[in-house]
Amino acid sequence: MQHRSAPPDPSTSEPELDGAPPPAAAVQRERAAEPHAAPDATASRRTFLRGSLLGAGAFGAAGALGAVAAPELAQAQTGALKSTVSHYHLPANDKTVHWGFFSKSLPPLIEVSSGDFVTIETVTHHANDDRERMVVGDPGVESIFFWDKTRKGVNRRGAGPMDASLFGRGAGEGLGVHICTGPVAVKGAQPGDVLEVRILDVKLRPCKNANYPGKAFGSNAAAWWGFHYKDLIEDPKPREVITIYEVDPTGERDYAKAVYNFRWFPQKDPFGTLHKTIDYPGVPVNHAYTKKTTNILRNVRVPIRPHFGVMGLAPKEADMVDSIPPSYTGGNIDNWRIGKGATMYYPVSVPGALFSVGDPHASQGDSELCGTAIECSLTGTFQFILHPKASLAGTPLETLDYPLLETQTEYVLHGFSYPNYLADLGPKAQSDIYGKSSVDLALRDAFRKLRHFLMTTQGLSEDEAISLISVAADFGITQVVDGNWGVHGVIKKSLFVGEG
Amino acid sequence: MQHRSAPPDPSTSEPELDGAPPPAAAVQRERAAEPHAAPDATASRRTFLRGSLLGAGAFGAAGALGAVAAPELAQAQTGALKSTVSHYHLPANDKTVHWGFFSKSLPPLIEVSSGDFVTIETVTHHANDDRERMVVGDPGVESIFFWDKTRKGVNRRGAGPMDASLFGRGAGEGLGVHICTGPVAVKGAQPGDVLEVRILDVKLRPCKNANYPGKAFGSNAAAWWGFHYKDLIEDPKPREVITIYEVDPTGERDYAKAVYNFRWFPQKDPFGTLHKTIDYPGVPVNHAYTKKTTNILRNVRVPIRPHFGVMGLAPKEADMVDSIPPSYTGGNIDNWRIGKGATMYYPVSVPGALFSVGDPHASQGDSELCGTAIECSLTGTFQFILHPKASLAGTPLETLDYPLLETQTEYVLHGFSYPNYLADLGPKAQSDIYGKSSVDLALRDAFRKLRHFLMTTQGLSEDEAISLISVAADFGITQVVDGNWGVHGVIKKSLFVGEG
């Protein structure tokens, strides 16, 4: 999701951060016995584009996780090898999240080595749309959303000024909205490297309120930054509408059901600021002022596609970066394919890489038309593999300058209206980006990236690449609501049958 | 595919048609015994959106076709019913095709009744890119592409003036390029009705040249109207490149392989006109002037998706309509999902509906980026079901004003930059459309159509529809090369589980 208003002049934006890094004890660390050899970056690169990279990674990782509590085998007899990697668990709470921005200045919560695993809790910034179902009873979420007359659990929300001198909405001004857990630093990562992030597992976060046992919930906001907003046909116009969905935290039921919806009613936050629209994240909705409509979307099942809307690295171009527009280091890509089984490759922009993840979604369609998905807290398990710059020469990752997605069957290349908007648009990039996007531009970028990908990874001529793109690649609209609009190009791995 | 040049002023464009309707004997007609009851439009409408319309249609149709030569059953014992429908076969030749335009003035080749079947041969307008592989030895195709110093088999190619006074390219000026077979009139069809067209089968047309036994071929042109053309990185720039693909006409092998490619070289047609670019369809390529590059796209298999790029009805808005820009009555939609098993619904615009089909493709990706697909002759079998206007009240088809696609699992709604560009853009629509399109506009139209579809067929409120679109509908880029750019919205049938 995004807000279109101008972000602050960087000179007025203090890099004043709250949510200081937690004491080491806040992060759980496990030693995991790896039954296979530790991931070997060189071998991985060799098999890149052979359809085996993801397979080996996911299998090895699952084995490693499963092996934590498993009895050791008699290694001598089996010839099995043992090495040791770490598996961390990052809870989500007011000490482990940063809200609404990426920053290269954020101290990392943990530093992992290439090959390590991290289970990371992520919390939706829409949880206060229905506090009873998505906040109450969950200590970590309660700590994040805590807000009384004197204090907010997480004060800064967005990349704007802390004193709210720009719009008066609140600290950070909501110029950036996503609750992100992190950052995670990767030992030795330097600009020019590529960080591979494998999503090994994604779980829905169960509701902890005893009134809703065995359930989980998400929120969809059809908001003022949606593609539909100025194009409504029913009255009143305009209006913002929030729909609460129920999902099954066990994952057994593979669909979401709508519970009720309500129109946004001007909400006064605990500090006394009135929010006429959804202009600041985490404002607690007082349902005494809303009218709930139940019995909606009857007999409709929304297939779940759990994924992370925001996942990426801190960019070097600015100190405080609005979390809404996606860019070359990832961020708010909002592609529903970035879920379990997917692998992302990011160009490292700053030392340590500084990975953060948030904006969890239970489901979203290509385009995310009304402004949001089913925003729903999730917990992911990730493995991090660092590909140092010196090892990239001659490999398909050598010139990677955008976030690349690999699934079991496809490569998905992310084009944006402006591939690196912070550099492309100059000093006012963070405000200008909201007025300059088009799907046409994003398609142009996706085409160029896919052409380059095919020419470098497959050794095709430009003519071969262009013909193949036209007859075999599918371009879809990722999102038109995040300032820097996105188009993804999808190319199937099965096209490439090898030399055999 | 499209050309961007301005079409003629209608006043200079004579509705002079060649390819006069054939004698009745040119069209083969079979009587098909229908083992099931004849299609009942009312029943069909009742089951619309229950997931059974396509199923019943395709099953019934396959049964009918299969029953042509089947022994009659002992009806008394089985309770089976018998009714009679007709099954026509329309060959493709110089007498049965119209090239590069739709026209409400074209006399129909045949008139069918609702429920009848028609097998229709279609021929790619790119066959002369490799005459040996796609024309020679095939009498129907040879008759269409015949061109010597004194005569063309089909003179008019496009909606432009017959005397080529506009650009000097040739009769019709290439303002419209697709060889279309038809039109087929549907008995009783009137403006306001809806014509349902079920694609029951699609077969690749085998090469008839004895030098290439058991093969079939198609052509992909990366041409000047492609999205890539002004954005090339290798020299020479700009350039047009044609890639010839081989496919398996039996359909056993489900992929295409590239055979060779060549750069377009200025070609003099048999009338003496020089074509510096691909500016007129069907110009025979003299390969003495081209340089073939073989051994291209090695180890690459392009999955086939046989479908019809052009399929639709004659519009009422103009007499001669360029075949390139798609519109509310269909035409050059270029969606690869319009293949076997798909059903299209079109609003009838003129008496008789006047259905034509052409621009056959072996495969295409969403966006058709370089300007064309694998252009490859196909034969389709279709069933036509007429839904009279009077029967539509209160049904999901009541207000249908665009081409709707239904597959086994999905509804696909076609948005265009201008939903009815002939009406939307006024008298100069046929030239203006080439300068006014954007994907953003097409997404806008697709969104509006999908919202309307969900509100009318599912009885959803606008708020319900918008939320559902954002969390469960996928928007893809159909094409950006046909003047009137397209975005399709896809909604899965499995969302709607019924009341049970």
Short mmCIF file of N, CA and C in Angstrom, two decimals, chain B residues 68-193:
data_model
loop_
_atom_site.label_atom_id
_atom_site.label_comp_id
_atom_site.label_asym_id
_atom_site.label_seq_id
_atom_site.Cartn_x
_atom_site.Cartn_y
_atom_site.Cartn_z
N VAL B 68 -21.24 -38.12 -35.96
CA VAL B 68 -21.54 -38.02 -37.38
C VAL B 68 -21.48 -39.38 -38.05
N ALA B 69 -20.44 -40.13 -37.70
CA ALA B 69 -20.28 -41.41 -38.38
C ALA B 69 -20.68 -42.58 -37.47
N ALA B 70 -21.23 -42.28 -36.32
CA ALA B 70 -21.52 -43.35 -35.37
C ALA B 70 -22.84 -44.05 -35.69
N PRO B 71 -22.94 -45.33 -35.42
CA PRO B 71 -24.20 -46.03 -35.65
C PRO B 71 -25.27 -45.51 -34.69
N GLU B 72 -26.47 -45.49 -35.15
CA GLU B 72 -27.55 -45.02 -34.29
C GLU B 72 -27.83 -46.05 -33.20
N LEU B 73 -28.13 -45.55 -32.04
CA LEU B 73 -28.43 -46.44 -30.93
C LEU B 73 -29.92 -46.78 -30.94
N ALA B 74 -30.22 -47.78 -30.24
CA ALA B 74 -31.64 -48.13 -30.11
C ALA B 74 -32.26 -47.16 -29.14
N GLN B 75 -32.82 -46.09 -29.71
CA GLN B 75 -33.25 -44.98 -28.87
C GLN B 75 -34.34 -45.38 -27.89
N ALA B 76 -35.18 -46.26 -28.33
CA ALA B 76 -36.31 -46.61 -27.46
C ALA B 76 -35.82 -47.18 -26.14
N GLN B 77 -34.82 -48.05 -26.22
CA GLN B 77 -34.34 -48.67 -24.99
C GLN B 77 -33.58 -47.68 -24.11
N THR B 78 -32.77 -46.81 -24.71
CA THR B 78 -31.86 -45.98 -23.91
C THR B 78 -32.51 -44.70 -23.42
N GLY B 79 -33.61 -44.33 -24.00
CA GLY B 79 -34.19 -43.05 -23.65
C GLY B 79 -33.44 -41.88 -24.27
N ALA B 80 -32.48 -42.17 -25.14
CA ALA B 80 -31.73 -41.11 -25.79
C ALA B 80 -32.63 -40.29 -26.71
N LEU B 81 -32.31 -39.03 -26.82
CA LEU B 81 -33.06 -38.15 -27.70
C LEU B 81 -32.22 -37.84 -28.93
N LYS B 82 -32.87 -37.51 -30.01
CA LYS B 82 -32.15 -37.16 -31.23
C LYS B 82 -32.67 -35.85 -31.77
N SER B 83 -31.75 -34.98 -32.12
CA SER B 83 -32.16 -33.80 -32.86
C SER B 83 -31.09 -33.58 -33.92
N THR B 84 -31.29 -32.62 -34.77
CA THR B 84 -30.39 -32.48 -35.91
C THR B 84 -29.85 -31.06 -35.97
N VAL B 85 -28.55 -30.98 -36.06
CA VAL B 85 -27.91 -29.68 -36.29
C VAL B 85 -27.02 -29.83 -37.50
N SER B 86 -26.52 -28.72 -37.99
CA SER B 86 -25.65 -28.78 -39.16
C SER B 86 -24.20 -28.56 -38.76
N HIS B 87 -23.32 -29.19 -39.51
CA HIS B 87 -21.89 -28.98 -39.32
C HIS B 87 -21.30 -28.59 -40.68
N TYR B 88 -20.80 -27.39 -40.77
CA TYR B 88 -20.23 -26.86 -42.00
C TYR B 88 -18.72 -26.95 -41.97
N HIS B 89 -18.16 -26.98 -43.13
CA HIS B 89 -16.70 -26.85 -43.23
C HIS B 89 -16.38 -25.70 -44.17
N LEU B 90 -15.65 -24.72 -43.67
CA LEU B 90 -15.25 -23.56 -44.49
C LEU B 90 -13.76 -23.67 -44.80
N PRO B 91 -13.44 -23.99 -46.05
CA PRO B 91 -12.02 -23.99 -46.41
C PRO B 91 -11.51 -22.55 -46.49
N ALA B 92 -10.20 -22.41 -46.46
CA ALA B 92 -9.61 -21.08 -46.66
C ALA B 92 -9.04 -21.02 -48.07
N ASN B 93 -9.52 -20.09 -48.85
CA ASN B 93 -8.97 -19.87 -50.19
C ASN B 93 -9.30 -18.44 -50.61
N ASP B 94 -8.91 -18.10 -51.83
CA ASP B 94 -9.09 -16.71 -52.27
C ASP B 94 -10.56 -16.30 -52.34
N LYS B 95 -11.46 -17.26 -52.29
CA LYS B 95 -12.89 -16.93 -52.35
C LYS B 95 -13.55 -16.87 -50.97
N THR B 96 -12.88 -17.32 -49.95
CA THR B 96 -13.53 -17.39 -48.63
C THR B 96 -12.89 -16.47 -47.59
N VAL B 97 -11.86 -15.75 -47.99
CA VAL B 97 -11.22 -14.88 -46.99
C VAL B 97 -11.39 -13.40 -47.36
N HIS B 98 -11.37 -12.58 -46.35
CA HIS B 98 -11.22 -11.14 -46.53
C HIS B 98 -9.99 -10.73 -45.75
N TRP B 99 -9.23 -9.80 -46.30
CA TRP B 99 -7.86 -9.60 -45.83
C TRP B 99 -7.71 -8.19 -45.27
N GLY B 100 -7.55 -8.13 -43.94
CA GLY B 100 -7.17 -6.86 -43.33
C GLY B 100 -8.30 -5.97 -42.88
N PHE B 101 -9.51 -6.45 -42.91
CA PHE B 101 -10.61 -5.57 -42.49
C PHE B 101 -11.82 -6.41 -42.04
N PHE B 102 -12.65 -5.77 -41.22
CA PHE B 102 -14.01 -6.24 -40.97
C PHE B 102 -14.95 -5.33 -41.75
N SER B 103 -16.06 -5.85 -42.21
CA SER B 103 -17.05 -4.98 -42.85
C SER B 103 -18.44 -5.56 -42.71
N LYS B 104 -19.35 -4.68 -42.30
CA LYS B 104 -20.76 -5.09 -42.23
C LYS B 104 -21.35 -5.28 -43.60
N SER B 105 -20.63 -4.84 -44.65
CA SER B 105 -21.13 -4.99 -46.02
C SER B 105 -20.71 -6.29 -46.68
N LEU B 106 -19.89 -7.06 -46.04
CA LEU B 106 -19.44 -8.31 -46.66
C LEU B 106 -20.59 -9.31 -46.69
N PRO B 107 -20.86 -9.89 -47.86
CA PRO B 107 -21.89 -10.93 -47.89
C PRO B 107 -21.39 -12.18 -47.17
N PRO B 108 -22.22 -12.77 -46.34
CA PRO B 108 -21.76 -13.94 -45.60
C PRO B 108 -21.52 -15.15 -46.51
N LEU B 109 -20.57 -15.96 -46.14
CA LEU B 109 -20.29 -17.20 -46.87
C LEU B 109 -21.38 -18.22 -46.62
N ILE B 110 -21.81 -18.29 -45.39
CA ILE B 110 -22.86 -19.23 -45.00
C ILE B 110 -23.70 -18.56 -43.93
N GLU B 111 -24.90 -19.08 -43.77
CA GLU B 111 -25.75 -18.66 -42.65
C GLU B 111 -26.04 -19.90 -41.81
N VAL B 112 -25.70 -19.83 -40.56
CA VAL B 112 -25.91 -20.98 -39.69
C VAL B 112 -27.03 -20.68 -38.71
N SER B 113 -27.57 -21.75 -38.13
CA SER B 113 -28.56 -21.58 -37.07
C SER B 113 -27.88 -21.72 -35.72
N SER B 114 -28.49 -21.13 -34.71
CA SER B 114 -27.95 -21.28 -33.36
C SER B 114 -27.83 -22.77 -33.04
N GLY B 115 -26.68 -23.15 -32.56
CA GLY B 115 -26.43 -24.55 -32.24
C GLY B 115 -25.59 -25.26 -33.29
N ASP B 116 -25.48 -24.68 -34.48
CA ASP B 116 -24.70 -25.32 -35.55
C ASP B 116 -23.20 -25.25 -35.28
N PHE B 117 -22.51 -26.14 -35.99
CA PHE B 117 -21.05 -26.24 -35.89
C PHE B 117 -20.42 -25.81 -37.21
N VAL B 118 -19.29 -25.18 -37.12
CA VAL B 118 -18.56 -24.82 -38.33
C VAL B 118 -17.07 -25.09 -38.09
N THR B 119 -16.47 -25.88 -38.96
CA THR B 119 -15.03 -26.04 -38.96
C THR B 119 -14.46 -25.03 -39.96
N ILE B 120 -13.55 -24.20 -39.51
CA ILE B 120 -13.07 -23.07 -40.31
C ILE B 120 -11.55 -23.12 -40.43
N GLU B 121 -11.09 -23.15 -41.65
CA GLU B 121 -9.65 -23.05 -41.88
C GLU B 121 -9.22 -21.58 -41.81
N THR B 122 -8.10 -21.34 -41.15
CA THR B 122 -7.55 -19.97 -41.12
C THR B 122 -6.09 -20.02 -41.55
N VAL B 123 -5.69 -18.96 -42.20
CA VAL B 123 -4.34 -18.91 -42.79
C VAL B 123 -3.61 -17.67 -42.26
N THR B 124 -2.37 -17.88 -41.88
CA THR B 124 -1.60 -16.74 -41.38
C THR B 124 -1.19 -15.81 -42.53
N HIS B 125 -1.28 -14.53 -42.27
CA HIS B 125 -0.86 -13.53 -43.26
C HIS B 125 0.65 -13.44 -43.35
N HIS B 126 1.37 -14.21 -42.52
CA HIS B 126 2.84 -14.21 -42.58
C HIS B 126 3.39 -15.41 -43.36
N ALA B 127 2.51 -16.15 -44.05
CA ALA B 127 2.97 -17.37 -44.72
C ALA B 127 4.05 -17.08 -45.76
N ASN B 128 3.98 -15.92 -46.40
CA ASN B 128 4.97 -15.61 -47.44
C ASN B 128 6.34 -15.21 -46.87
N ASP B 129 6.46 -15.18 -45.55
CA ASP B 129 7.79 -14.98 -44.97
C ASP B 129 8.69 -16.18 -45.30
N ASP B 130 8.09 -17.33 -45.46
CA ASP B 130 8.80 -18.52 -45.95
C ASP B 130 7.83 -19.30 -46.81
N ARG B 131 7.80 -18.91 -48.07
CA ARG B 131 6.83 -19.47 -49.01
C ARG B 131 6.97 -20.99 -49.14
N GLU B 132 8.21 -21.46 -49.13
CA GLU B 132 8.43 -22.91 -49.29
C GLU B 132 7.77 -23.69 -48.16
N ARG B 133 7.86 -23.18 -46.99
CA ARG B 133 7.36 -23.92 -45.83
C ARG B 133 5.88 -23.67 -45.52
N MET B 134 5.35 -22.54 -45.97
CA MET B 134 4.00 -22.21 -45.50
C MET B 134 2.98 -21.96 -46.62
N VAL B 135 3.43 -21.98 -47.87
CA VAL B 135 2.50 -21.74 -48.98
C VAL B 135 2.54 -22.87 -50.01
N VAL B 136 3.72 -23.22 -50.46
CA VAL B 136 3.88 -24.13 -51.59
C VAL B 136 3.22 -25.49 -51.34
N GLY B 137 2.43 -25.92 -52.29
CA GLY B 137 1.82 -27.25 -52.23
C GLY B 137 0.45 -27.26 -51.57
N ASP B 138 0.05 -26.11 -51.05
CA ASP B 138 -1.24 -26.02 -50.36
C ASP B 138 -2.17 -25.16 -51.23
N PRO B 139 -3.05 -25.78 -52.00
CA PRO B 139 -3.82 -25.01 -53.00
C PRO B 139 -4.59 -23.84 -52.42
N GLY B 140 -5.22 -24.03 -51.26
CA GLY B 140 -5.97 -22.92 -50.66
C GLY B 140 -5.06 -21.75 -50.33
N VAL B 141 -3.95 -22.05 -49.73
CA VAL B 141 -3.03 -20.98 -49.33
C VAL B 141 -2.39 -20.35 -50.57
N GLU B 142 -2.06 -21.21 -51.55
CA GLU B 142 -1.49 -20.65 -52.79
C GLU B 142 -2.46 -19.69 -53.46
N SER B 143 -3.76 -20.03 -53.42
CA SER B 143 -4.73 -19.15 -54.08
C SER B 143 -4.82 -17.80 -53.38
N ILE B 144 -4.67 -17.80 -52.09
CA ILE B 144 -4.73 -16.54 -51.33
C ILE B 144 -3.51 -15.68 -51.61
N PHE B 145 -2.33 -16.31 -51.62
CA PHE B 145 -1.09 -15.55 -51.77
C PHE B 145 -0.67 -15.35 -53.23
N PHE B 146 -1.47 -15.88 -54.17
CA PHE B 146 -1.10 -15.74 -55.57
C PHE B 146 -0.86 -14.27 -55.91
N TRP B 147 0.27 -14.03 -56.59
CA TRP B 147 0.63 -12.64 -56.93
C TRP B 147 1.65 -12.70 -58.05
N ASP B 148 1.22 -12.29 -59.25
CA ASP B 148 2.19 -12.16 -60.35
C ASP B 148 2.13 -10.73 -60.86
N LYS B 149 2.72 -10.48 -62.02
CA LYS B 149 2.82 -9.10 -62.49
C LYS B 149 1.46 -8.46 -62.76
N THR B 150 0.45 -9.33 -62.97
CA THR B 150 -0.83 -8.79 -63.40
C THR B 150 -1.95 -8.95 -62.38
N ARG B 151 -1.77 -9.84 -61.39
CA ARG B 151 -2.93 -10.17 -60.55
C ARG B 151 -2.50 -10.67 -59.17
N LYS B 152 -3.31 -10.30 -58.20
CA LYS B 152 -3.17 -10.88 -56.86
C LYS B 152 -4.39 -11.76 -56.59
N GLY B 153 -4.17 -12.88 -55.91
CA GLY B 153 -5.29 -13.76 -55.54
C GLY B 153 -6.32 -13.02 -54.71
N VAL B 154 -5.84 -12.27 -53.76
CA VAL B 154 -6.71 -11.39 -52.98
C VAL B 154 -6.09 -10.00 -53.08
N ASN B 155 -6.78 -9.14 -53.80
CA ASN B 155 -6.19 -7.83 -54.08
C ASN B 155 -6.23 -6.90 -52.88
N ARG B 156 -7.40 -6.75 -52.29
CA ARG B 156 -7.54 -5.83 -51.15
C ARG B 156 -6.89 -6.42 -49.91
N ARG B 157 -5.99 -5.68 -49.34
CA ARG B 157 -5.37 -6.08 -48.08
C ARG B 157 -5.35 -4.86 -47.17
N GLY B 158 -6.38 -4.77 -46.37
CA GLY B 158 -6.52 -3.62 -45.48
C GLY B 158 -7.76 -2.81 -45.82
N ALA B 159 -8.04 -1.86 -44.94
CA ALA B 159 -9.24 -1.03 -45.08
C ALA B 159 -8.98 0.25 -45.86
N GLY B 160 -7.78 0.40 -46.40
CA GLY B 160 -7.42 1.62 -47.12
C GLY B 160 -7.97 1.64 -48.53
N PRO B 161 -7.62 2.69 -49.27
CA PRO B 161 -8.15 2.82 -50.64
C PRO B 161 -7.60 1.73 -51.56
N MET B 162 -8.44 1.33 -52.52
CA MET B 162 -8.04 0.27 -53.44
C MET B 162 -6.96 0.74 -54.42
N ASP B 163 -6.91 2.03 -54.68
CA ASP B 163 -5.93 2.52 -55.65
C ASP B 163 -4.60 2.90 -54.99
N ALA B 164 -4.47 2.61 -53.73
CA ALA B 164 -3.22 2.85 -53.01
C ALA B 164 -2.78 4.31 -53.10
N SER B 165 -3.77 5.20 -53.16
CA SER B 165 -3.46 6.62 -53.31
C SER B 165 -2.89 7.22 -52.02
N LEU B 166 -3.01 6.50 -50.94
CA LEU B 166 -2.61 7.05 -49.66
C LEU B 166 -1.10 6.90 -49.42
N PHE B 167 -0.61 5.68 -49.51
CA PHE B 167 0.82 5.44 -49.25
C PHE B 167 1.50 4.73 -50.42
N GLY B 168 0.73 4.27 -51.36
CA GLY B 168 1.32 3.58 -52.49
C GLY B 168 1.78 2.17 -52.19
N ARG B 169 1.32 1.61 -51.11
CA ARG B 169 1.78 0.27 -50.75
C ARG B 169 1.07 -0.81 -51.55
N GLY B 170 -0.21 -0.56 -51.84
CA GLY B 170 -1.00 -1.55 -52.55
C GLY B 170 -2.47 -1.43 -52.17
N ALA B 171 -3.30 -2.18 -52.83
CA ALA B 171 -4.75 -2.10 -52.58
C ALA B 171 -5.05 -2.37 -51.11
N GLY B 172 -5.80 -1.44 -50.51
CA GLY B 172 -6.11 -1.56 -49.09
C GLY B 172 -5.03 -0.98 -48.19
N GLU B 173 -3.86 -0.72 -48.77
CA GLU B 173 -2.74 -0.03 -48.11
C GLU B 173 -2.17 -0.77 -46.90
N GLY B 174 -2.61 -2.01 -46.68
CA GLY B 174 -2.11 -2.69 -45.49
C GLY B 174 -2.61 -2.06 -44.19
N LEU B 175 -3.66 -1.27 -44.28
CA LEU B 175 -4.27 -0.68 -43.08
C LEU B 175 -5.22 -1.72 -42.51
N GLY B 176 -4.65 -2.70 -41.88
CA GLY B 176 -5.29 -3.95 -41.51
C GLY B 176 -4.56 -5.05 -42.24
N VAL B 177 -4.24 -6.12 -41.57
CA VAL B 177 -3.30 -7.08 -42.14
C VAL B 177 -3.75 -8.53 -42.08
N HIS B 178 -4.78 -8.84 -41.33
CA HIS B 178 -5.08 -10.25 -41.05
C HIS B 178 -5.97 -10.89 -42.11
N ILE B 179 -5.55 -12.07 -42.53
CA ILE B 179 -6.41 -12.88 -43.40
C ILE B 179 -7.49 -13.48 -42.52
N CYS B 180 -8.73 -13.13 -42.82
CA CYS B 180 -9.84 -13.63 -42.01
C CYS B 180 -10.74 -14.51 -42.87
N THR B 181 -11.15 -15.62 -42.34
CA THR B 181 -12.10 -16.48 -43.03
C THR B 181 -13.49 -16.13 -42.54
N GLY B 182 -14.41 -15.95 -43.50
CA GLY B 182 -15.78 -15.57 -43.14
C GLY B 182 -16.28 -14.49 -44.08
N PRO B 183 -17.33 -13.81 -43.72
CA PRO B 183 -18.02 -13.97 -42.44
C PRO B 183 -19.06 -15.10 -42.46
N VAL B 184 -19.33 -15.57 -41.26
CA VAL B 184 -20.41 -16.52 -41.02
C VAL B 184 -21.57 -15.72 -40.43
N ALA B 185 -22.74 -15.81 -41.08
CA ALA B 185 -23.92 -15.16 -40.52
C ALA B 185 -24.67 -16.14 -39.62
N VAL B 186 -25.24 -15.60 -38.57
CA VAL B 186 -26.05 -16.42 -37.67
C VAL B 186 -27.50 -16.01 -37.86
N LYS B 187 -28.30 -16.98 -38.21
CA LYS B 187 -29.70 -16.73 -38.56
C LYS B 187 -30.42 -16.03 -37.42
N GLY B 188 -31.04 -14.92 -37.74
CA GLY B 188 -31.86 -14.22 -36.76
C GLY B 188 -31.11 -13.29 -35.84
N ALA B 189 -29.78 -13.30 -35.92
CA ALA B 189 -29.02 -12.45 -35.00
C ALA B 189 -29.29 -10.98 -35.29
N GLN B 190 -29.52 -10.22 -34.24
CA GLN B 190 -29.82 -8.81 -34.36
C GLN B 190 -28.98 -8.02 -33.35
N PRO B 191 -28.73 -6.74 -33.67
CA PRO B 191 -28.02 -5.91 -32.69
C PRO B 191 -28.70 -5.97 -31.32
N GLY B 192 -27.90 -6.12 -30.31
CA GLY B 192 -28.44 -6.27 -28.95
C GLY B 192 -28.41 -7.70 -28.47
N ASP B 193 -28.34 -8.66 -29.41
CA ASP B 193 -28.19 -10.06 -29.02
C ASP B 193 -26.75 -10.29 -28.56
#
